[in-house]
Coordinates of N, CA and C in Angstrom, one line a residue:
Chain A
K214 N 4.4 -14.9 13.9 CA 3.6 -13.3 13.4 C 4.0 -13.1 12.4
N215 N 3.3 -12.8 11.0 CA 3.8 -12.4 10.4 C 5.4 -10.6 10.0
Q216 N 6.0 -11.2 9.7 CA 6.9 -9.6 9.3 C 7.6 -9.4 8.1
V217 N 7.7 -9.1 7.7 CA 8.0 -8.5 6.5 C 9.5 -7.3 7.2
E218 N 11.1 -7.7 6.5 CA 11.5 -6.8 7.2 C 12.2 -6.2 5.7
Q219 N 13.0 -5.0 5.9 CA 13.7 -4.7 4.8 C 15.2 -3.2 5.3
S220 N 16.2 -4.0 4.2 CA 17.0 -3.7 3.6 C 18.2 -2.6 2.8
P221 N 18.5 -1.6 2.7 CA 18.5 -0.7 4.1 C 17.5 -0.2 4.2
Q222 N 17.2 0.0 5.6 CA 16.1 1.7 5.8 C 16.4 2.9 4.7
S223 N 17.9 3.5 3.9 CA 17.6 4.9 3.4 C 19.6 3.9 2.3
L224 N 19.1 5.2 1.2 CA 20.0 4.8 0.6 C 20.7 5.9 -0.3
I225 N 21.6 6.1 -0.2 CA 21.9 7.6 -1.4 C 22.4 7.1 -2.5
I226 N 22.0 7.3 -3.4 CA 23.1 6.7 -4.9 C 23.9 7.9 -5.7
L227 N 24.4 7.7 -6.2 CA 24.5 9.0 -7.8 C 23.6 7.9 -8.4
E228 N 23.4 9.8 -10.0 CA 22.8 9.2 -10.7 C 23.2 7.9 -11.3
G229 N 22.7 7.3 -12.2 CA 23.3 6.3 -12.6 C 24.1 5.1 -13.0
K230 N 23.9 5.5 -11.2 CA 24.7 3.9 -11.3 C 23.4 2.8 -10.7
N231 N 23.5 1.7 -10.5 CA 23.2 0.2 -9.6 C 22.5 0.5 -8.1
C232 N 21.7 -0.2 -7.6 CA 21.8 -0.7 -6.8 C 20.4 -1.9 -6.1
T233 N 20.5 -2.2 -4.6 CA 19.4 -3.7 -5.0 C 19.4 -3.2 -3.4
L234 N 18.0 -3.7 -3.0 CA 16.9 -4.0 -1.8 C 16.7 -4.9 -1.2
Q235 N 16.5 -5.3 -0.2 CA 16.4 -6.3 0.5 C 15.2 -6.5 0.4
C236 N 14.7 -7.6 0.4 CA 13.8 -8.4 1.6 C 13.2 -9.0 1.8
N237 N 13.1 -10.0 3.8 CA 13.2 -11.2 4.3 C 12.0 -10.7 5.0
Y238 N 11.0 -11.7 4.9 CA 9.8 -12.7 5.7 C 9.7 -13.8 6.0
T239 N 8.1 -13.2 6.8 CA 8.8 -14.8 8.0 C 7.2 -15.4 7.8
V240 N 6.5 -14.4 6.5 CA 5.0 -14.7 5.9 C 4.5 -16.1 5.8
S241 N 4.2 -17.5 5.9 CA 3.9 -18.6 6.2 C 2.0 -18.9 6.1
P242 N 1.8 -20.2 5.8 CA 2.1 -20.6 4.2 C 2.2 -19.0 3.3
F243 N 3.1 -18.6 1.6 CA 3.8 -18.0 1.3 C 2.4 -17.5 0.1
S244 N 1.3 -17.0 -0.3 CA 0.8 -16.6 -1.8 C 1.4 -15.5 -2.5
N245 N 1.8 -14.7 -2.5 CA 2.8 -13.5 -3.4 C 3.2 -12.8 -2.6
L246 N 4.6 -11.7 -3.1 CA 5.0 -11.6 -3.0 C 5.4 -9.5 -3.8
R247 N 4.4 -9.0 -3.5 CA 5.1 -7.1 -4.2 C 6.0 -6.6 -3.7
W248 N 6.2 -5.8 -4.7 CA 7.3 -4.3 -4.9 C 6.2 -2.9 -5.3
Y249 N 6.5 -2.1 -4.8 CA 5.8 -0.8 -5.1 C 6.4 0.6 -4.8
K250 N 6.7 1.4 -5.7 CA 6.8 2.2 -5.6 C 6.3 3.4 -4.4
Q251 N 7.0 3.8 -4.4 CA 5.6 5.3 -3.3 C 6.8 6.6 -3.0
D252 N 5.7 7.3 -3.8 CA 6.4 8.8 -4.0 C 5.8 9.9 -3.0
T253 N 6.9 10.5 -2.0 CA 6.4 11.3 -1.4 C 5.0 11.6 -0.8
G254 N 4.0 11.2 -0.4 CA 2.3 11.8 -0.3 C 1.3 11.0 -1.6
R255 N 2.2 10.4 -2.0 CA 1.1 9.4 -2.8 C 0.7 8.2 -2.8
G256 N 0.1 8.0 -3.4 CA -0.5 6.5 -3.0 C 0.9 5.4 -3.6
P257 N 1.1 4.6 -3.3 CA 2.2 3.4 -3.9 C 1.1 2.7 -5.5
V258 N 2.2 2.7 -6.1 CA 2.3 2.4 -6.8 C 3.4 0.9 -7.2
S259 N 2.6 -0.2 -8.0 CA 2.8 -1.5 -8.0 C 4.0 -1.8 -8.9
L260 N 5.3 -2.0 -8.6 CA 6.2 -2.7 -9.8 C 6.4 -3.9 -10.4
T261 N 6.2 -4.4 -9.0 CA 5.9 -6.5 -9.1 C 5.7 -7.1 -8.8
I262 N 5.3 -8.2 -9.4 CA 4.2 -9.0 -8.8 C 4.5 -10.5 -8.8
M263 N 5.5 -11.2 -7.7 CA 6.0 -12.6 -7.9 C 4.9 -13.6 -7.1
T264 N 4.8 -14.5 -7.7 CA 4.0 -15.7 -6.8 C 5.2 -17.0 -6.3
F265 N 4.7 -18.3 -5.8 CA 5.6 -19.1 -5.2 C 6.3 -18.7 -6.8
S266 N 6.0 -19.4 -7.8 CA 6.1 -20.3 -8.8 C 7.6 -19.7 -9.8
E267 N 7.8 -18.3 -9.4 CA 8.0 -17.3 -10.0 C 9.9 -16.4 -9.5
N268 N 10.9 -17.5 -9.7 CA 11.3 -16.1 -9.4 C 12.3 -15.0 -9.9
T269 N 11.9 -14.3 -10.6 CA 12.4 -12.9 -11.0 C 11.5 -12.6 -12.5
K270 N 11.8 -11.7 -11.8 CA 10.8 -10.5 -12.6 C 10.8 -8.9 -13.1
S271 N 10.4 -8.9 -14.1 CA 11.5 -7.1 -14.6 C 10.5 -6.6 -14.6
N272 N 10.8 -5.3 -14.5 CA 10.0 -4.3 -15.5 C 10.7 -3.1 -15.6
G273 N 10.9 -3.2 -17.2 CA 11.8 -1.8 -17.2 C 13.4 -1.8 -16.7
R274 N 13.3 -0.8 -15.8 CA 14.8 -0.9 -14.9 C 15.0 -1.9 -14.3
Y275 N 14.4 -2.2 -13.5 CA 13.4 -2.1 -12.6 C 13.5 -4.3 -12.4
T276 N 14.1 -4.6 -11.6 CA 14.8 -6.5 -11.6 C 13.8 -6.8 -9.9
A277 N 12.7 -7.8 -10.2 CA 12.8 -8.2 -8.5 C 12.8 -9.9 -8.6
T278 N 13.9 -10.4 -7.5 CA 13.6 -11.4 -7.7 C 13.5 -12.4 -5.9
L279 N 12.6 -13.7 -5.9 CA 12.9 -14.5 -5.2 C 12.8 -15.7 -4.2
D280 N 13.0 -15.9 -3.8 CA 13.6 -16.9 -2.7 C 13.0 -17.3 -2.1
A281 N 12.0 -18.6 -2.9 CA 11.0 -18.5 -1.6 C 11.9 -19.5 -0.9
D282 N 12.7 -20.5 -1.3 CA 13.1 -21.4 -0.2 C 14.0 -20.5 0.8
T283 N 14.5 -19.2 0.7 CA 15.5 -18.6 2.0 C 14.3 -17.4 2.8
K284 N 13.2 -17.6 2.0 CA 12.1 -16.6 2.6 C 12.7 -15.4 1.5
Q285 N 13.6 -14.6 0.8 CA 14.0 -13.4 0.7 C 14.0 -13.0 -0.7
S286 N 13.6 -11.4 -1.0 CA 13.4 -10.8 -1.7 C 13.9 -9.8 -2.5
S287 N 15.2 -9.9 -4.2 CA 15.6 -8.5 -3.6 C 14.5 -7.9 -5.1
L288 N 14.7 -5.8 -5.3 CA 14.5 -5.5 -5.8 C 16.1 -4.3 -6.0
H289 N 16.8 -4.8 -7.8 CA 17.5 -4.0 -8.5 C 17.6 -2.8 -9.7
I290 N 18.0 -2.2 -9.1 CA 17.2 -1.0 -9.7 C 18.7 -0.5 -11.4
T291 N 18.4 -0.4 -11.9 CA 19.8 -0.5 -12.8 C 19.8 0.8 -13.3
A292 N 20.3 1.7 -13.7 CA 21.3 2.4 -15.0 C 20.0 3.8 -13.6
S293 N 19.8 3.9 -12.2 CA 19.2 5.4 -11.9 C 19.1 6.2 -12.2
Q294 N 17.9 6.5 -11.9 CA 17.6 7.7 -12.5 C 17.0 8.8 -11.5
L295 N 17.1 10.1 -11.7 CA 16.6 11.2 -9.9 C 15.3 11.1 -10.2
S296 N 14.3 9.7 -11.4 CA 12.6 10.8 -10.6 C 12.7 8.6 -9.7
D297 N 13.4 7.9 -9.7 CA 14.1 6.7 -9.1 C 13.4 7.0 -7.6
S298 N 13.9 8.5 -7.5 CA 13.9 8.5 -5.8 C 12.7 9.0 -4.7
A299 N 12.6 7.6 -4.5 CA 10.5 7.2 -3.5 C 11.5 6.3 -2.6
S300 N 10.6 6.2 -2.0 CA 10.3 4.7 -0.6 C 9.8 3.5 -1.4
Y301 N 10.5 2.2 -1.0 CA 9.9 0.8 -1.8 C 9.6 0.1 -1.2
I302 N 8.6 0.1 -1.2 CA 7.9 -1.4 0.0 C 7.6 -2.3 -0.7
C303 N 8.2 -3.5 0.5 CA 8.6 -4.9 0.0 C 6.4 -4.7 0.4
V304 N 6.0 -5.6 0.0 CA 4.3 -6.4 0.9 C 4.5 -7.7 0.3
V305 N 3.9 -9.4 1.9 CA 3.6 -10.1 1.7 C 2.1 -10.7 1.8
S306 N 1.6 -11.6 1.1 CA 0.6 -12.2 1.3 C 0.6 -13.6 1.4
G307 N -0.7 -13.8 2.2 CA 0.4 -15.0 2.6 C -0.7 -15.2 4.2
G308 N 0.7 -16.3 4.9 CA 0.0 -15.6 6.8 C -1.0 -17.4 6.5
S309 N -1.2 -17.5 7.8 CA -1.7 -19.1 8.0 C -3.4 -19.3 8.0
G310 N -4.3 -20.0 8.3 CA -5.9 -20.6 8.6 C -6.4 -19.6 6.8
G311 N -5.6 -19.6 5.8 CA -5.9 -19.0 5.1 C -5.9 -17.5 5.5
S312 N -5.8 -16.6 5.9 CA -5.3 -15.2 5.9 C -4.6 -14.9 4.8
Y313 N -5.6 -13.8 4.3 CA -4.5 -12.9 3.3 C -4.5 -11.9 2.9
I314 N -4.2 -11.6 4.5 CA -4.0 -9.8 5.1 C -2.1 -10.0 4.5
P315 N -2.0 -8.9 3.4 CA -1.1 -8.4 3.2 C 0.1 -7.3 4.7
T316 N 1.0 -8.7 4.3 CA 1.7 -8.0 5.0 C 3.3 -6.2 5.0
F317 N 2.9 -5.5 5.2 CA 4.0 -4.1 4.6 C 5.2 -4.4 5.7
G318 N 5.9 -4.3 4.5 CA 7.2 -3.3 5.0 C 7.8 -2.3 5.6
R319 N 8.5 -1.8 6.1 CA 8.7 0.1 6.5 C 9.5 0.6 5.0
G320 N 9.7 -0.7 3.8 CA 10.2 0.7 3.0 C 11.7 0.9 3.0
T321 N 12.3 1.2 1.8 CA 14.0 1.7 1.9 C 13.3 2.9 1.2
S322 N 14.4 4.3 1.6 CA 14.0 5.1 1.6 C 15.5 6.1 0.2
L323 N 15.2 5.8 -0.9 CA 16.6 6.3 -1.8 C 16.3 7.6 -2.4
I324 N 17.3 7.8 -2.4 CA 17.2 9.6 -3.0 C 19.1 9.0 -4.2
V325 N 18.5 9.7 -5.2 CA 19.2 9.3 -5.9 C 19.8 11.0 -6.0
H326 N 20.7 11.4 -6.2 CA 22.2 12.6 -6.0 C 22.5 12.7 -8.0
P327 N 21.7 13.2 -8.2 CA 22.8 14.1 -10.2 C 24.1 14.2 -9.8
Chain B
D1317 N -10.0 2.1 -17.9 CA -10.2 3.1 -16.6 C -8.9 1.3 -16.2
T1318 N -8.3 2.1 -15.5 CA -7.4 1.4 -14.8 C -6.2 1.7 -14.0
E1319 N -7.5 2.8 -12.6 CA -6.8 3.6 -12.4 C -7.4 3.9 -10.4
V1320 N -7.5 4.1 -9.4 CA -8.3 4.5 -8.2 C -8.3 5.7 -7.7
T1321 N -9.3 6.3 -7.5 CA -9.6 8.0 -7.9 C -9.6 8.6 -6.4
Q1322 N -8.6 9.1 -5.7 CA -9.9 9.4 -4.1 C -10.0 11.0 -4.6
T1323 N -11.2 11.2 -3.8 CA -11.6 13.3 -3.7 C -12.2 13.6 -1.6
P1324 N -11.4 14.1 -1.2 CA -10.5 15.1 -2.2 C -9.2 15.1 -1.6
K1325 N -8.2 15.6 -2.6 CA -6.8 15.3 -2.1 C -6.4 16.5 -0.8
H1326 N -6.4 17.5 -0.8 CA -6.7 17.8 1.0 C -7.6 17.8 1.6
L1327 N -8.0 17.9 2.9 CA -8.9 18.3 3.5 C -8.2 18.7 4.9
V1328 N -8.6 19.7 5.7 CA -8.9 20.1 6.6 C -9.6 20.2 7.4
M1329 N -9.8 19.7 9.0 CA -11.0 19.9 9.2 C -10.5 20.2 10.7
G1330 N -12.0 20.8 11.6 CA -11.8 20.5 13.1 C -11.9 19.5 13.7
M1331 N -12.1 20.3 14.3 CA -12.4 18.2 15.7 C -13.7 17.6 15.9
T1332 N -14.5 18.7 15.5 CA -16.5 18.6 16.1 C -17.0 18.8 14.1
N1333 N -15.7 18.7 12.5 CA -16.1 18.6 11.7 C -16.9 17.1 11.3
K1334 N -17.5 17.0 10.7 CA -17.9 15.9 10.2 C -17.5 16.3 8.6
K1335 N -17.5 15.4 8.8 CA -16.3 15.1 6.4 C -16.7 13.5 6.3
S1336 N -16.3 13.5 4.7 CA -15.5 11.9 4.7 C -15.1 12.9 3.4
L1337 N -14.4 10.7 3.6 CA -13.8 10.7 1.7 C -13.9 9.8 0.9
K1338 N -13.4 9.7 -0.1 CA -14.5 9.4 -0.9 C -13.6 8.7 -1.7
C1339 N -14.2 7.6 -2.4 CA -13.1 6.4 -3.1 C -13.8 6.1 -4.3
E1340 N -13.5 6.0 -5.6 CA -13.6 4.7 -6.8 C -12.6 4.3 -8.0
Q1341 N -13.5 2.9 -7.7 CA -12.7 2.5 -9.6 C -13.4 2.0 -10.5
H1342 N -13.0 1.4 -11.4 CA -13.8 1.4 -12.3 C -13.8 0.0 -13.2
M1343 N -12.7 -0.7 -11.8 CA -11.3 -2.2 -13.1 C -12.7 -3.1 -12.6
G1344 N -13.5 -3.2 -12.1 CA -14.5 -4.4 -12.2 C -13.8 -5.3 -10.6
H1345 N -13.4 -4.9 -9.6 CA -12.7 -5.4 -8.2 C -13.5 -5.2 -7.4
R1346 N -13.7 -7.2 -6.2 CA -14.7 -6.5 -5.9 C -13.8 -6.0 -3.9
A1347 N -13.0 -6.1 -4.2 CA -12.6 -6.2 -2.4 C -11.3 -4.5 -2.8
M1348 N -11.8 -3.7 -1.7 CA -11.5 -2.6 -1.1 C -11.0 -2.5 -0.4
Y1349 N -10.0 -1.5 0.3 CA -9.4 -1.2 1.7 C -9.2 -0.2 1.8
W1350 N -9.6 0.5 2.8 CA -8.8 2.1 3.7 C -7.8 1.8 4.2
Y1351 N -6.5 2.6 4.2 CA -5.3 3.0 5.3 C -4.9 3.9 5.6
K1352 N -4.1 3.9 6.8 CA -3.8 5.3 7.1 C -2.3 5.3 7.1
Q1353 N -1.8 6.2 6.8 CA -0.4 5.9 6.7 C 0.2 7.4 7.4
K1354 N 1.1 7.1 8.1 CA 1.6 8.4 9.0 C 3.2 8.9 8.0
A1355 N 3.9 9.7 8.4 CA 4.7 10.5 7.4 C 6.2 9.3 8.2
K1356 N 7.4 9.0 6.4 CA 7.6 8.1 7.2 C 7.8 6.9 7.7
K1357 N 6.9 6.3 7.5 CA 5.9 4.3 8.3 C 5.1 4.1 7.2
P1358 N 4.6 2.4 7.2 CA 4.1 1.8 5.4 C 2.9 2.1 5.9
P1359 N 1.9 1.6 5.4 CA 0.4 1.8 5.4 C 0.2 1.0 6.9
E1360 N -1.1 1.1 7.4 CA -1.6 0.5 7.8 C -3.5 0.6 7.9
L1361 N -3.1 -0.9 7.9 CA -4.9 -1.5 7.3 C -6.1 -1.0 8.5
M1362 N -6.3 -0.9 7.7 CA -8.2 0.4 8.6 C -9.0 -1.2 8.1
F1363 N -9.4 -1.2 7.0 CA -10.9 -1.7 7.1 C -10.8 -2.7 5.4
V1364 N -11.5 -3.4 5.6 CA -11.9 -4.5 4.0 C -13.3 -4.7 3.8
Y1365 N -13.5 -4.2 2.5 CA -14.8 -4.4 1.5 C -14.8 -5.9 0.7
S1366 N -15.3 -6.9 0.7 CA -15.5 -8.3 0.2 C -16.9 -8.3 -0.9
Y1367 N -17.1 -8.0 -1.6 CA -18.3 -8.0 -2.1 C -19.1 -7.1 -1.8
E1368 N -18.4 -5.8 -1.1 CA -19.6 -5.1 -0.4 C -20.0 -5.3 0.9
K1369 N -19.5 -5.8 1.6 CA -19.4 -6.2 2.9 C -18.6 -6.0 3.8
L1370 N -18.5 -5.5 4.9 CA -17.0 -5.4 6.1 C -16.9 -6.7 6.1
S1371 N -15.8 -6.5 5.5 CA -14.7 -7.9 6.0 C -13.8 -8.4 7.3
I1372 N -13.0 -7.1 7.6 CA -12.5 -6.9 7.8 C -11.8 -5.7 9.0
N1373 N -12.5 -4.9 9.7 CA -11.7 -3.7 10.6 C -11.4 -3.9 11.8
E1374 N -9.8 -3.7 11.5 CA -8.9 -3.7 12.4 C -8.7 -2.5 13.9
S1375 N -10.0 -3.4 15.0 CA -10.1 -1.8 15.7 C -10.5 -1.0 15.5
V1376 N -10.0 0.2 15.2 CA -10.1 1.3 14.2 C -11.7 1.8 15.1
P1377 N -11.4 3.1 15.8 CA -12.6 4.0 16.7 C -13.1 4.0 16.0
S1378 N -15.2 4.4 16.9 CA -15.6 4.3 15.8 C -15.7 6.1 16.0
R1379 N -14.8 6.7 15.8 CA -15.0 8.7 14.9 C -15.0 7.6 13.3
F1380 N -13.6 6.7 13.0 CA -14.3 6.5 11.5 C -14.9 5.5 11.0
S1381 N -15.6 5.7 10.6 CA -16.9 4.7 9.2 C -17.0 4.6 8.8
P1382 N -16.7 3.2 8.1 CA -16.4 3.1 6.4 C -18.6 2.7 6.1
E1383 N -18.4 3.0 4.2 CA -19.3 2.8 4.1 C -19.3 1.9 2.1
C1384 N -20.0 1.4 1.8 CA -19.3 0.9 0.5 C -20.7 0.8 -0.2
P1385 N -21.6 2.0 -0.7 CA -22.9 1.9 -1.9 C -23.0 0.8 -2.4
N1386 N -21.7 0.7 -3.4 CA -21.4 -0.2 -4.6 C -20.7 -0.7 -4.8
S1387 N -20.1 -1.7 -4.7 CA -19.0 -2.4 -5.8 C -18.0 -1.8 -6.9
S1388 N -18.4 0.2 -7.0 CA -17.3 0.7 -7.4 C -16.9 1.9 -6.1
L1389 N -17.7 2.4 -4.7 CA -18.0 3.4 -4.5 C -17.4 2.7 -3.1
L1390 N -16.3 3.5 -2.6 CA -16.0 3.1 -0.9 C -16.2 4.5 -0.9
N1391 N -16.5 5.0 1.1 CA -16.5 6.1 1.5 C -16.3 5.7 2.9
L1392 N -15.0 6.9 4.0 CA -15.2 6.8 4.9 C -15.4 8.2 5.5
H1393 N -16.5 8.0 6.7 CA -17.2 8.7 6.9 C -16.4 9.8 8.6
L1394 N -15.8 10.5 8.5 CA -15.0 11.0 10.0 C -16.6 12.1 10.6
H1395 N -16.0 11.7 12.0 CA -16.6 12.1 12.6 C -15.1 13.0 13.9
A1396 N -15.5 13.2 14.5 CA -15.1 13.9 16.2 C -13.1 13.7 16.0
L1397 N -12.6 13.8 15.8 CA -11.7 12.7 15.1 C -10.6 13.9 15.9
Q1398 N -9.4 13.5 15.7 CA -8.5 14.0 16.6 C -6.9 14.3 16.2
P1399 N -5.6 15.8 16.5 CA -5.5 15.7 15.8 C -4.1 14.4 15.7
E1400 N -3.8 13.6 16.6 CA -2.9 12.7 15.7 C -3.9 11.6 14.5
D1401 N -5.2 12.0 14.5 CA -5.9 11.5 13.5 C -5.0 11.5 11.9
S1402 N -4.1 12.5 12.5 CA -3.9 13.9 10.5 C -2.9 12.4 9.8
A1403 N -3.3 12.1 8.8 CA -2.4 11.6 8.3 C -2.8 11.5 6.8
L1404 N -2.4 10.4 5.7 CA -1.8 10.6 4.7 C -2.9 9.3 4.9
Y1405 N -4.8 9.1 3.6 CA -5.6 7.7 3.7 C -5.7 7.6 1.9
L1406 N -4.7 6.4 2.4 CA -4.9 5.8 1.2 C -6.2 4.5 1.1
C1407 N -6.9 4.8 -0.7 CA -8.1 3.6 -0.8 C -7.7 2.5 -1.3
A1408 N -7.4 1.4 -1.6 CA -6.2 0.2 -2.9 C -7.8 -0.7 -2.7
S1409 N -7.8 -1.0 -4.4 CA -9.0 -2.4 -4.8 C -7.9 -3.4 -5.1
S1410 N -9.2 -4.4 -5.2 CA -8.1 -5.9 -5.5 C -9.0 -6.5 -6.7
L1411 N -8.6 -7.6 -7.7 CA -9.8 -8.2 -7.9 C -10.6 -9.0 -6.7
G1412 N -9.8 -9.8 -5.7 CA -10.3 -10.3 -5.1 C -9.5 -10.4 -3.6
L1413 N -9.5 -11.6 -2.8 CA -8.9 -11.1 -1.3 C -8.2 -12.7 -2.4
A1414 N -8.0 -13.2 -2.2 CA -7.2 -14.7 -1.9 C -6.5 -14.7 -3.6
G1415 N -5.0 -15.2 -2.8 CA -3.9 -15.6 -3.7 C -3.0 -13.9 -4.8
R1416 N -2.8 -15.0 -6.0 CA -2.6 -14.0 -6.8 C -3.3 -12.4 -7.4
Y1417 N -5.0 -12.5 -7.3 CA -6.0 -12.2 -7.3 C -6.2 -10.8 -5.6
N1418 N -5.4 -10.5 -4.7 CA -5.4 -9.9 -4.3 C -3.5 -8.9 -4.4
E1419 N -3.2 -8.9 -5.5 CA -2.9 -7.7 -5.9 C -3.5 -6.1 -5.8
Q1420 N -3.1 -5.5 -4.8 CA -3.8 -4.2 -4.6 C -3.1 -3.2 -5.1
F1421 N -4.7 -2.1 -6.2 CA -4.0 -0.7 -6.5 C -4.4 0.3 -6.2
F1422 N -3.7 1.1 -5.4 CA -3.7 2.3 -4.9 C -4.1 3.6 -5.4
G1423 N -4.8 4.0 -4.0 CA -5.3 5.8 -5.5 C -4.6 7.1 -4.5
P1424 N -4.0 8.4 -5.2 CA -3.0 8.8 -5.0 C -3.5 8.9 -3.4
G1425 N -4.8 9.1 -3.0 CA -4.6 9.5 -1.1 C -4.9 10.8 -0.8
T1426 N -5.6 10.5 0.6 CA -6.3 12.1 0.1 C -5.1 12.3 2.2
R1427 N -4.7 13.8 1.8 CA -4.3 14.2 2.9 C -5.1 14.9 3.9
L1428 N -5.1 14.4 5.0 CA -5.5 14.9 6.0 C -5.4 15.8 7.5
T1429 N -6.3 16.4 7.6 CA -5.4 17.6 8.4 C -6.5 17.8 10.2
V1430 N -5.7 17.6 11.1 CA -6.8 17.8 12.2 C -6.5 19.0 12.8
L1431 N -7.3 19.8 13.3 CA -6.9 20.9 14.2 C -7.8 20.5 14.9

């Protein structure tokens, strides 16, 4: 069964600090992995998308890495800001038999304190 | 235009009401999705449309009825809902279904409350 596990479940950091969120998946064959930011009560917003051949992708203060061999990804946030407080969701597409339905992780809830 | 829009933003309805949620995109995407999201949970897939045809129905109760009138519009018709159907309903679209083309763009959601 395709699964996406994220850790930690929640994280509290001080403004200006860096943090790293983790995503492990069992989706196979692998197509792509995406990180989304979701503010409470709003739709998810895409941060990065990576395919098999890409092992790092940056979007401003967000840097995602992918190790397709170990089926792990991380999202690093640099110099955090109060507006980074949100849920960060890892989504993996792929699967057997040509399945393309993305599998969602449960998300990491990040709180940035002043 | 690079966004997915959803109306209404908020909806309160009784269990005997009939209402509809609307979703629109003008990015030329040919796949559109409905998701249901409860608080502190990831979105759960409900329906997938590809080229205006229903491609996937994730065993959703018949009180939810999707409709795709054209490639830019997606509706979700609601009838005889239950209080447990209260949730954030998200619409998403993507260029296609396979590979990199299934990068999904989400709308802001409709917050539905069933009394």
